Amino acid sequence: MTTGQISDPARGQGPASADQHACRRRTERALQAVAFDTIGARYGEAFPAKSGQLECGEWLLAELEPGAPVLDIGCGTGDPTIRQLTGGGLSVTGVDLSDGMLTLARRTAPAAAYHRMDMYDLGTERAVDAWGVPELGWQAAGTFAAATAFFSLILLPQDEIPVTLRRIRELLRPGGLLALGMVEADLDYAPLPFLGHEIRISGYLREELEQTLAGAGFAVESHSGHPYAPANTALPPEEQLFLRCRRTG
């Protein structure tokens, strides 16, 4: 389990002059992963309605050839996205920083490949040096036909989201697809109570989110909004945004 392992595997291996800000951010993300270890299956109970996510999955199944490689970023329990996409014949790799979530995902959708790593390290040397996953490092540029990120990027500060989107873009082949789920809110790493834990959430207003995607090299082909009130949590009602995007350039 992630519990007890607050830092990433490479902590302490860098030079003494390592960026302390980056180290602090990594530690914060790892602490959130510990919270999700504990939350486990209750996450699905808090968000039982998944129509927008499933619609995005149907779009990918219609657009992609059988066996096409798809990267699910922040895969959580694997339900519904990895279950849906592997069931439809796609080759899926799931990434999450929570060992507890990965354990559930392997039970839910055993046909996928799974890796524990920080999504901020996708497409970088740290994918190899810190996590031992070269197939998700810079060497993997142009590997994936599509990526999905449903309510995972919201766990990053706003300044890290465009960086992560650009790294995801580099992992996609030309014209590759991105299915994205976000919360429409003007929030930057704001602390919120969630199932007995405090997590930090970021969001964008719709126009700003589309501008952020365009700046990261994605064209938004369609989007939909779904009003939603999380069940059994203290979180307020929210507007969930689902965007279907394509890599440009």
PDB file of C-alpha atoms in Angstrom:
ATOM      1  CA  MET A   1       0.000   0.000   0.000  1.00  0.00           C
ATOM      2  CA  THR A   2       1.038   3.608  -0.439  1.00  0.00           C
ATOM      3  CA  THR A   3       0.435   4.237   3.276  1.00  0.00           C
ATOM      4  CA  GLY A   4       3.753   4.969   4.947  1.00  0.00           C
ATOM      5  CA  GLN A   5       5.475   5.801   1.669  1.00  0.00           C
ATOM      6  CA  ILE A   6       4.877   9.521   1.567  1.00  0.00           C
ATOM      7  CA  SER A   7       7.519  10.421  -0.999  1.00  0.00           C
ATOM      8  CA  ASP A   8       8.247   9.009  -4.426  1.00  0.00           C
ATOM      9  CA  PRO A   9      10.906   6.282  -4.858  1.00  0.00           C
ATOM     10  CA  ALA A  10      13.606   8.733  -5.992  1.00  0.00           C
ATOM     11  CA  ARG A  11      13.499  11.004  -2.946  1.00  0.00           C
ATOM     12  CA  GLY A  12      16.951  11.689  -1.613  1.00  0.00           C
ATOM     13  CA  GLN A  13      18.691  10.493  -4.771  1.00  0.00           C
ATOM     14  CA  GLY A  14      19.113  13.907  -6.365  1.00  0.00           C
ATOM     15  CA  PRO A  15      21.703  16.593  -5.652  1.00  0.00           C
ATOM     16  CA  ALA A  16      21.506  18.711  -2.538  1.00  0.00           C
ATOM     17  CA  SER A  17      20.397  21.642  -4.694  1.00  0.00           C
ATOM     18  CA  ALA A  18      17.244  19.806  -5.868  1.00  0.00           C
ATOM     19  CA  ASP A  19      14.183  21.977  -6.342  1.00  0.00           C
ATOM     20  CA  GLN A  20      12.530  22.080  -2.925  1.00  0.00           C
ATOM     21  CA  HIS A  21       9.315  23.380  -4.396  1.00  0.00           C
ATOM     22  CA  ALA A  22       9.064  20.367  -6.712  1.00  0.00           C
ATOM     23  CA  CYS A  23       9.819  18.028  -3.805  1.00  0.00           C
ATOM     24  CA  ARG A  24       7.082  19.624  -1.731  1.00  0.00           C
ATOM     25  CA  ARG A  25       4.579  19.245  -4.567  1.00  0.00           C
ATOM     26  CA  ARG A  26       5.485  15.567  -4.990  1.00  0.00           C
ATOM     27  CA  THR A  27       5.044  14.988  -1.274  1.00  0.00           C
ATOM     28  CA  GLU A  28       1.629  16.678  -1.351  1.00  0.00           C
ATOM     29  CA  ARG A  29       0.515  14.446  -4.222  1.00  0.00           C
ATOM     30  CA  ALA A  30       1.748  11.363  -2.400  1.00  0.00           C
ATOM     31  CA  LEU A  31      -0.199  12.394   0.694  1.00  0.00           C
ATOM     32  CA  GLN A  32      -3.336  12.678  -1.410  1.00  0.00           C
ATOM     33  CA  ALA A  33      -2.627   9.184  -2.723  1.00  0.00           C
ATOM     34  CA  VAL A  34      -2.530   7.922   0.857  1.00  0.00           C
ATOM     35  CA  ALA A  35      -5.991   9.424   1.352  1.00  0.00           C
ATOM     36  CA  PHE A  36      -7.259   7.598  -1.725  1.00  0.00           C
ATOM     37  CA  ASP A  37      -5.784   4.345  -0.403  1.00  0.00           C
ATOM     38  CA  THR A  38      -8.183   4.723   2.506  1.00  0.00           C
ATOM     39  CA  ILE A  39     -11.127   5.959   0.440  1.00  0.00           C
ATOM     40  CA  GLY A  40     -10.919   2.980  -1.922  1.00  0.00           C
ATOM     41  CA  ALA A  41     -14.246   1.730  -3.236  1.00  0.00           C
ATOM     42  CA  ARG A  42     -16.136   4.492  -1.429  1.00  0.00           C
ATOM     43  CA  TYR A  43     -15.054   6.825  -4.237  1.00  0.00           C
ATOM     44  CA  GLY A  44     -17.411   5.026  -6.621  1.00  0.00           C
ATOM     45  CA  GLU A  45     -20.186   5.224  -4.056  1.00  0.00           C
ATOM     46  CA  ALA A  46     -19.782   8.998  -3.878  1.00  0.00           C
ATOM     47  CA  PHE A  47     -19.966   9.320  -7.681  1.00  0.00           C
ATOM     48  CA  PRO A  48     -22.359   6.585  -8.854  1.00  0.00           C
ATOM     49  CA  ALA A  49     -23.628   8.395 -11.983  1.00  0.00           C
ATOM     50  CA  LYS A  50     -21.082   8.003 -14.771  1.00  0.00           C
ATOM     51  CA  SER A  51     -23.031   8.725 -17.953  1.00  0.00           C
ATOM     52  CA  GLY A  52     -20.636  11.418 -19.189  1.00  0.00           C
ATOM     53  CA  GLN A  53     -17.630   9.193 -18.651  1.00  0.00           C
ATOM     54  CA  LEU A  54     -19.278   6.256 -20.396  1.00  0.00           C
ATOM     55  CA  GLU A  55     -20.243   8.450 -23.358  1.00  0.00           C
ATOM     56  CA  CYS A  56     -16.609   9.446 -23.765  1.00  0.00           C
ATOM     57  CA  GLY A  57     -15.668   5.778 -23.680  1.00  0.00           C
ATOM     58  CA  GLU A  58     -18.177   5.023 -26.438  1.00  0.00           C
ATOM     59  CA  TRP A  59     -16.593   7.795 -28.505  1.00  0.00           C
ATOM     60  CA  LEU A  60     -13.164   6.214 -28.130  1.00  0.00           C
ATOM     61  CA  LEU A  61     -14.471   2.764 -29.011  1.00  0.00           C
ATOM     62  CA  ALA A  62     -16.081   4.167 -32.155  1.00  0.00           C
ATOM     63  CA  GLU A  63     -12.970   6.123 -33.202  1.00  0.00           C
ATOM     64  CA  LEU A  64     -10.197   3.636 -32.486  1.00  0.00           C
ATOM     65  CA  GLU A  65      -9.175   0.407 -34.156  1.00  0.00           C
ATOM     66  CA  PRO A  66      -9.306  -2.854 -32.164  1.00  0.00           C
ATOM     67  CA  GLY A  67      -6.249  -3.250 -29.976  1.00  0.00           C
ATOM     68  CA  ALA A  68      -5.362   0.460 -30.058  1.00  0.00           C
ATOM     69  CA  PRO A  69      -3.250   1.500 -27.043  1.00  0.00           C
ATOM     70  CA  VAL A  70      -4.966   3.822 -24.566  1.00  0.00           C
ATOM     71  CA  LEU A  71      -3.504   5.440 -21.444  1.00  0.00           C
ATOM     72  CA  ASP A  72      -5.893   5.996 -18.508  1.00  0.00           C
ATOM     73  CA  ILE A  73      -4.397   8.657 -16.232  1.00  0.00           C
ATOM     74  CA  GLY A  74      -5.577   8.475 -12.644  1.00  0.00           C
ATOM     75  CA  CYS A  75      -7.386   5.230 -13.346  1.00  0.00           C
ATOM     76  CA  GLY A  76      -8.759   4.830  -9.813  1.00  0.00           C
ATOM     77  CA  THR A  77     -10.714   1.614  -9.362  1.00  0.00           C
ATOM     78  CA  GLY A  78     -10.815   0.920 -13.109  1.00  0.00           C
ATOM     79  CA  ASP A  79     -14.589   1.351 -13.171  1.00  0.00           C
ATOM     80  CA  PRO A  80     -16.041   2.292 -15.538  1.00  0.00           C
ATOM     81  CA  THR A  81     -13.377   3.390 -18.019  1.00  0.00           C
ATOM     82  CA  ILE A  82     -10.849   0.570 -18.051  1.00  0.00           C
ATOM     83  CA  ARG A  83     -13.587  -2.045 -17.733  1.00  0.00           C
ATOM     84  CA  GLN A  84     -15.436  -0.452 -20.667  1.00  0.00           C
ATOM     85  CA  LEU A  85     -12.421   0.028 -22.944  1.00  0.00           C
ATOM     86  CA  THR A  86     -10.811  -3.372 -22.379  1.00  0.00           C
ATOM     87  CA  GLY A  87     -14.232  -4.964 -22.813  1.00  0.00           C
ATOM     88  CA  GLY A  88     -14.456  -3.198 -26.171  1.00  0.00           C
ATOM     89  CA  GLY A  89     -11.138  -4.616 -27.362  1.00  0.00           C
ATOM     90  CA  LEU A  90      -8.718  -1.759 -26.664  1.00  0.00           C
ATOM     91  CA  SER A  91      -5.302  -2.224 -25.028  1.00  0.00           C
ATOM     92  CA  VAL A  92      -5.319  -0.093 -21.889  1.00  0.00           C
ATOM     93  CA  THR A  93      -2.560   1.007 -19.524  1.00  0.00           C
ATOM     94  CA  GLY A  94      -3.739   2.454 -16.219  1.00  0.00           C
ATOM     95  CA  VAL A  95      -1.694   4.847 -14.094  1.00  0.00           C
ATOM     96  CA  ASP A  96      -2.389   5.923 -10.515  1.00  0.00           C
ATOM     97  CA  LEU A  97      -0.367   7.035  -7.507  1.00  0.00           C
ATOM     98  CA  SER A  98      -2.588   5.149  -5.041  1.00  0.00           C
ATOM     99  CA  ASP A  99      -1.676   1.505  -4.509  1.00  0.00           C
ATOM    100  CA  GLY A 100      -5.097   0.956  -2.971  1.00  0.00           C
ATOM    101  CA  MET A 101      -6.840   2.154  -6.109  1.00  0.00           C
ATOM    102  CA  LEU A 102      -4.548   0.070  -8.309  1.00  0.00           C
ATOM    103  CA  THR A 103      -5.341  -3.039  -6.277  1.00  0.00           C
ATOM    104  CA  LEU A 104      -9.053  -2.473  -6.890  1.00  0.00           C
ATOM    105  CA  ALA A 105      -8.471  -1.744 -10.579  1.00  0.00           C
ATOM    106  CA  ARG A 106      -6.573  -4.987 -11.102  1.00  0.00           C
ATOM    107  CA  ARG A 107      -9.587  -6.862  -9.723  1.00  0.00           C
ATOM    108  CA  THR A 108     -12.094  -4.822 -11.712  1.00  0.00           C
ATOM    109  CA  ALA A 109     -10.338  -4.974 -15.074  1.00  0.00           C
ATOM    110  CA  PRO A 110      -7.508  -7.527 -15.017  1.00  0.00           C
ATOM    111  CA  ALA A 111      -6.901  -7.335 -18.778  1.00  0.00           C
ATOM    112  CA  ALA A 112      -5.175  -3.939 -18.471  1.00  0.00           C
ATOM    113  CA  ALA A 113      -1.573  -3.137 -17.544  1.00  0.00           C
ATOM    114  CA  TYR A 114      -1.064  -0.987 -14.444  1.00  0.00           C
ATOM    115  CA  HIS A 115       1.712   1.212 -13.102  1.00  0.00           C
ATOM    116  CA  ARG A 116       2.046   3.224  -9.920  1.00  0.00           C
ATOM    117  CA  MET A 117       3.484   6.629 -10.744  1.00  0.00           C
ATOM    118  CA  ASP A 118       2.903  10.348 -10.404  1.00  0.00           C
ATOM    119  CA  MET A 119       0.975  11.578 -13.449  1.00  0.00           C
ATOM    120  CA  TYR A 120       3.084  14.753 -13.430  1.00  0.00           C
ATOM    121  CA  ASP A 121       6.074  12.582 -14.411  1.00  0.00           C
ATOM    122  CA  LEU A 122       4.477  11.173 -17.555  1.00  0.00           C
ATOM    123  CA  GLY A 123       6.678  11.631 -20.612  1.00  0.00           C
ATOM    124  CA  THR A 124       9.743  12.616 -18.576  1.00  0.00           C
ATOM    125  CA  GLU A 125      12.986  11.034 -17.433  1.00  0.00           C
ATOM    126  CA  ARG A 126      11.479  10.593 -13.973  1.00  0.00           C
ATOM    127  CA  ALA A 127       9.118   7.983 -15.416  1.00  0.00           C
ATOM    128  CA  VAL A 128      12.264   5.855 -15.726  1.00  0.00           C
ATOM    129  CA  ASP A 129      14.460   7.144 -12.900  1.00  0.00           C
ATOM    130  CA  ALA A 130      11.812   7.423 -10.172  1.00  0.00           C
ATOM    131  CA  TRP A 131       9.213   4.877 -11.233  1.00  0.00           C
ATOM    132  CA  GLY A 132      10.959   2.380 -13.514  1.00  0.00           C
ATOM    133  CA  VAL A 133       8.387   2.753 -16.275  1.00  0.00           C
ATOM    134  CA  PRO A 134      10.285   3.595 -19.494  1.00  0.00           C
ATOM    135  CA  GLU A 135       7.199   2.809 -21.575  1.00  0.00           C
ATOM    136  CA  LEU A 136       5.651   5.985 -20.127  1.00  0.00           C
ATOM    137  CA  GLY A 137       8.755   8.188 -20.300  1.00  0.00           C
ATOM    138  CA  TRP A 138      10.061  10.450 -23.034  1.00  0.00           C
ATOM    139  CA  GLN A 139      11.014   7.371 -25.077  1.00  0.00           C
ATOM    140  CA  ALA A 140       7.299   6.608 -25.437  1.00  0.00           C
ATOM    141  CA  ALA A 141       6.531   9.718 -27.486  1.00  0.00           C
ATOM    142  CA  GLY A 142       3.840   8.987 -30.081  1.00  0.00           C
ATOM    143  CA  THR A 143       2.978   5.596 -28.578  1.00  0.00           C
ATOM    144  CA  PHE A 144      -0.681   5.959 -27.605  1.00  0.00           C
ATOM    145  CA  ALA A 145      -3.739   6.302 -29.788  1.00  0.00           C
ATOM    146  CA  ALA A 146      -5.685   7.955 -26.984  1.00  0.00           C
ATOM    147  CA  ALA A 147      -5.571   9.012 -23.355  1.00  0.00           C
ATOM    148  CA  THR A 148      -8.273   9.435 -20.741  1.00  0.00           C
ATOM    149  CA  ALA A 149      -8.095  11.585 -17.625  1.00  0.00           C
ATOM    150  CA  PHE A 150     -11.375  11.636 -15.713  1.00  0.00           C
ATOM    151  CA  PHE A 151     -11.182  13.895 -12.645  1.00  0.00           C
ATOM    152  CA  SER A 152      -7.496  13.166 -12.091  1.00  0.00           C
ATOM    153  CA  LEU A 153      -5.963  16.437 -13.295  1.00  0.00           C
ATOM    154  CA  ILE A 154      -8.155  18.281 -10.788  1.00  0.00           C
ATOM    155  CA  LEU A 155      -5.807  16.962  -8.079  1.00  0.00           C
ATOM    156  CA  LEU A 156      -2.972  19.135  -9.453  1.00  0.00           C
ATOM    157  CA  PRO A 157      -2.380  22.841  -8.872  1.00  0.00           C
ATOM    158  CA  GLN A 158      -3.444  24.945 -11.848  1.00  0.00           C
ATOM    159  CA  ASP A 159       0.137  25.711 -12.875  1.00  0.00           C
ATOM    160  CA  GLU A 160       0.901  21.978 -13.223  1.00  0.00           C
ATOM    161  CA  ILE A 161      -2.136  21.109 -15.337  1.00  0.00           C
ATOM    162  CA  PRO A 162      -0.947  22.681 -18.647  1.00  0.00           C
ATOM    163  CA  VAL A 163       2.472  21.073 -18.155  1.00  0.00           C
ATOM    164  CA  THR A 164       0.870  17.663 -17.649  1.00  0.00           C
ATOM    165  CA  LEU A 165      -1.388  18.137 -20.667  1.00  0.00           C
ATOM    166  CA  ARG A 166       1.618  18.910 -22.870  1.00  0.00           C
ATOM    167  CA  ARG A 167       3.363  15.781 -21.607  1.00  0.00           C
ATOM    168  CA  ILE A 168       0.263  13.709 -22.329  1.00  0.00           C
ATOM    169  CA  ARG A 169       0.150  15.203 -25.830  1.00  0.00           C
ATOM    170  CA  GLU A 170       3.709  14.057 -26.479  1.00  0.00           C
ATOM    171  CA  LEU A 171       2.760  10.475 -25.599  1.00  0.00           C
ATOM    172  CA  LEU A 172      -0.027  10.512 -28.202  1.00  0.00           C
ATOM    173  CA  ARG A 173       0.436   9.733 -31.861  1.00  0.00           C
ATOM    174  CA  PRO A 174      -0.417  12.528 -34.348  1.00  0.00           C
ATOM    175  CA  GLY A 175      -4.174  13.013 -34.263  1.00  0.00           C
ATOM    176  CA  GLY A 176      -4.396  11.083 -30.986  1.00  0.00           C
ATOM    177  CA  LEU A 177      -7.471  11.506 -28.824  1.00  0.00           C
ATOM    178  CA  LEU A 178      -7.961  12.791 -25.297  1.00  0.00           C
ATOM    179  CA  ALA A 179     -11.128  12.249 -23.260  1.00  0.00           C
ATOM    180  CA  LEU A 180     -11.089  14.578 -20.283  1.00  0.00           C
ATOM    181  CA  GLY A 181     -13.326  14.990 -17.240  1.00  0.00           C
ATOM    182  CA  MET A 182     -13.001  18.135 -15.135  1.00  0.00           C
ATOM    183  CA  VAL A 183     -15.014  20.168 -12.654  1.00  0.00           C
ATOM    184  CA  GLU A 184     -16.155  23.590 -13.843  1.00  0.00           C
ATOM    185  CA  ALA A 185     -15.021  25.868 -11.019  1.00  0.00           C
ATOM    186  CA  ASP A 186     -12.573  28.681 -10.505  1.00  0.00           C
ATOM    187  CA  LEU A 187     -10.412  26.820  -7.992  1.00  0.00           C
ATOM    188  CA  ASP A 188      -6.666  26.503  -7.612  1.00  0.00           C
ATOM    189  CA  TYR A 189      -5.645  23.660  -5.314  1.00  0.00           C
ATOM    190  CA  ALA A 190      -8.363  24.534  -2.818  1.00  0.00           C
ATOM    191  CA  PRO A 191      -8.748  22.266   0.250  1.00  0.00           C
ATOM    192  CA  LEU A 192     -12.090  20.471   0.433  1.00  0.00           C
ATOM    193  CA  PRO A 193     -13.423  17.742   2.772  1.00  0.00           C
ATOM    194  CA  PHE A 194     -14.015  14.419   1.022  1.00  0.00           C
ATOM    195  CA  LEU A 195     -15.058  11.161   2.726  1.00  0.00           C
ATOM    196  CA  GLY A 196     -13.235  11.934   5.946  1.00  0.00           C
ATOM    197  CA  HIS A 197     -10.139  13.408   4.313  1.00  0.00           C
ATOM    198  CA  GLU A 198      -9.018  16.771   3.059  1.00  0.00           C
ATOM    199  CA  ILE A 199      -8.091  16.822  -0.603  1.00  0.00           C
ATOM    200  CA  ARG A 200      -7.056  19.727  -2.781  1.00  0.00           C
ATOM    201  CA  ILE A 201      -8.963  20.433  -5.976  1.00  0.00           C
ATOM    202  CA  SER A 202      -8.379  22.667  -8.994  1.00  0.00           C
ATOM    203  CA  GLY A 203     -10.851  23.628 -11.681  1.00  0.00           C
ATOM    204  CA  TYR A 204     -11.399  26.001 -14.559  1.00  0.00           C
ATOM    205  CA  LEU A 205     -14.313  27.854 -16.018  1.00  0.00           C
ATOM    206  CA  ARG A 206     -15.254  26.327 -19.360  1.00  0.00           C
ATOM    207  CA  GLU A 207     -13.738  28.961 -21.652  1.00  0.00           C
ATOM    208  CA  GLU A 208     -10.483  29.045 -19.696  1.00  0.00           C
ATOM    209  CA  LEU A 209     -10.259  25.240 -19.791  1.00  0.00           C
ATOM    210  CA  GLU A 210     -10.638  25.197 -23.571  1.00  0.00           C
ATOM    211  CA  GLN A 211      -7.939  27.869 -23.856  1.00  0.00           C
ATOM    212  CA  THR A 212      -5.670  25.784 -21.635  1.00  0.00           C
ATOM    213  CA  LEU A 213      -6.212  22.740 -23.835  1.00  0.00           C
ATOM    214  CA  ALA A 214      -5.523  24.738 -26.987  1.00  0.00           C
ATOM    215  CA  GLY A 215      -2.295  26.049 -25.471  1.00  0.00           C
ATOM    216  CA  ALA A 216      -1.243  22.470 -24.677  1.00  0.00           C
ATOM    217  CA  GLY A 217      -1.816  21.348 -28.274  1.00  0.00           C
ATOM    218  CA  PHE A 218      -5.364  19.986 -28.251  1.00  0.00           C
ATOM    219  CA  ALA A 219      -8.442  20.903 -30.261  1.00  0.00           C
ATOM    220  CA  VAL A 220     -11.737  20.416 -28.419  1.00  0.00           C
ATOM    221  CA  GLU A 221     -14.093  18.593 -30.774  1.00  0.00           C
ATOM    222  CA  SER A 222     -17.078  18.503 -28.418  1.00  0.00           C
ATOM    223  CA  HIS A 223     -17.964  19.025 -24.785  1.00  0.00           C
ATOM    224  CA  SER A 224     -20.878  18.439 -22.457  1.00  0.00           C
ATOM    225  CA  GLY A 225     -21.802  19.568 -18.974  1.00  0.00           C
ATOM    226  CA  HIS A 226     -23.478  17.447 -16.321  1.00  0.00           C
ATOM    227  CA  PRO A 227     -24.792  19.009 -13.082  1.00  0.00           C
ATOM    228  CA  TYR A 228     -23.950  16.660 -10.256  1.00  0.00           C
ATOM    229  CA  ALA A 229     -24.322  16.425  -6.487  1.00  0.00           C
ATOM    230  CA  PRO A 230     -21.804  13.963  -4.981  1.00  0.00           C
ATOM    231  CA  ALA A 231     -23.510  11.391  -2.765  1.00  0.00           C
ATOM    232  CA  ASN A 232     -22.608  10.895   0.898  1.00  0.00           C
ATOM    233  CA  THR A 233     -20.033  13.701   0.988  1.00  0.00           C
ATOM    234  CA  ALA A 234     -19.801  17.267   2.202  1.00  0.00           C
ATOM    235  CA  LEU A 235     -18.806  18.474  -1.268  1.00  0.00           C
ATOM    236  CA  PRO A 236     -21.183  21.007  -2.826  1.00  0.00           C
ATOM    237  CA  PRO A 237     -23.045  20.351  -6.108  1.00  0.00           C
ATOM    238  CA  GLU A 238     -20.768  20.728  -9.096  1.00  0.00           C
ATOM    239  CA  GLU A 239     -20.788  21.004 -12.855  1.00  0.00           C
ATOM    240  CA  GLN A 240     -18.860  18.164 -14.438  1.00  0.00           C
ATOM    241  CA  LEU A 241     -17.322  18.888 -17.844  1.00  0.00           C
ATOM    242  CA  PHE A 242     -16.519  16.149 -20.342  1.00  0.00           C
ATOM    243  CA  LEU A 243     -14.398  17.135 -23.320  1.00  0.00           C
ATOM    244  CA  ARG A 244     -13.473  15.144 -26.420  1.00  0.00           C
ATOM    245  CA  CYS A 245     -10.171  16.433 -27.759  1.00  0.00           C
ATOM    246  CA  ARG A 246      -7.699  15.670 -30.513  1.00  0.00           C
ATOM    247  CA  ARG A 247      -3.974  16.307 -30.629  1.00  0.00           C
ATOM    248  CA  THR A 248      -3.028  19.049 -33.052  1.00  0.00           C
ATOM    249  CA  GLY A 249       0.264  19.225 -34.904  1.00  0.00           C
TER     250      GLY A 249
END
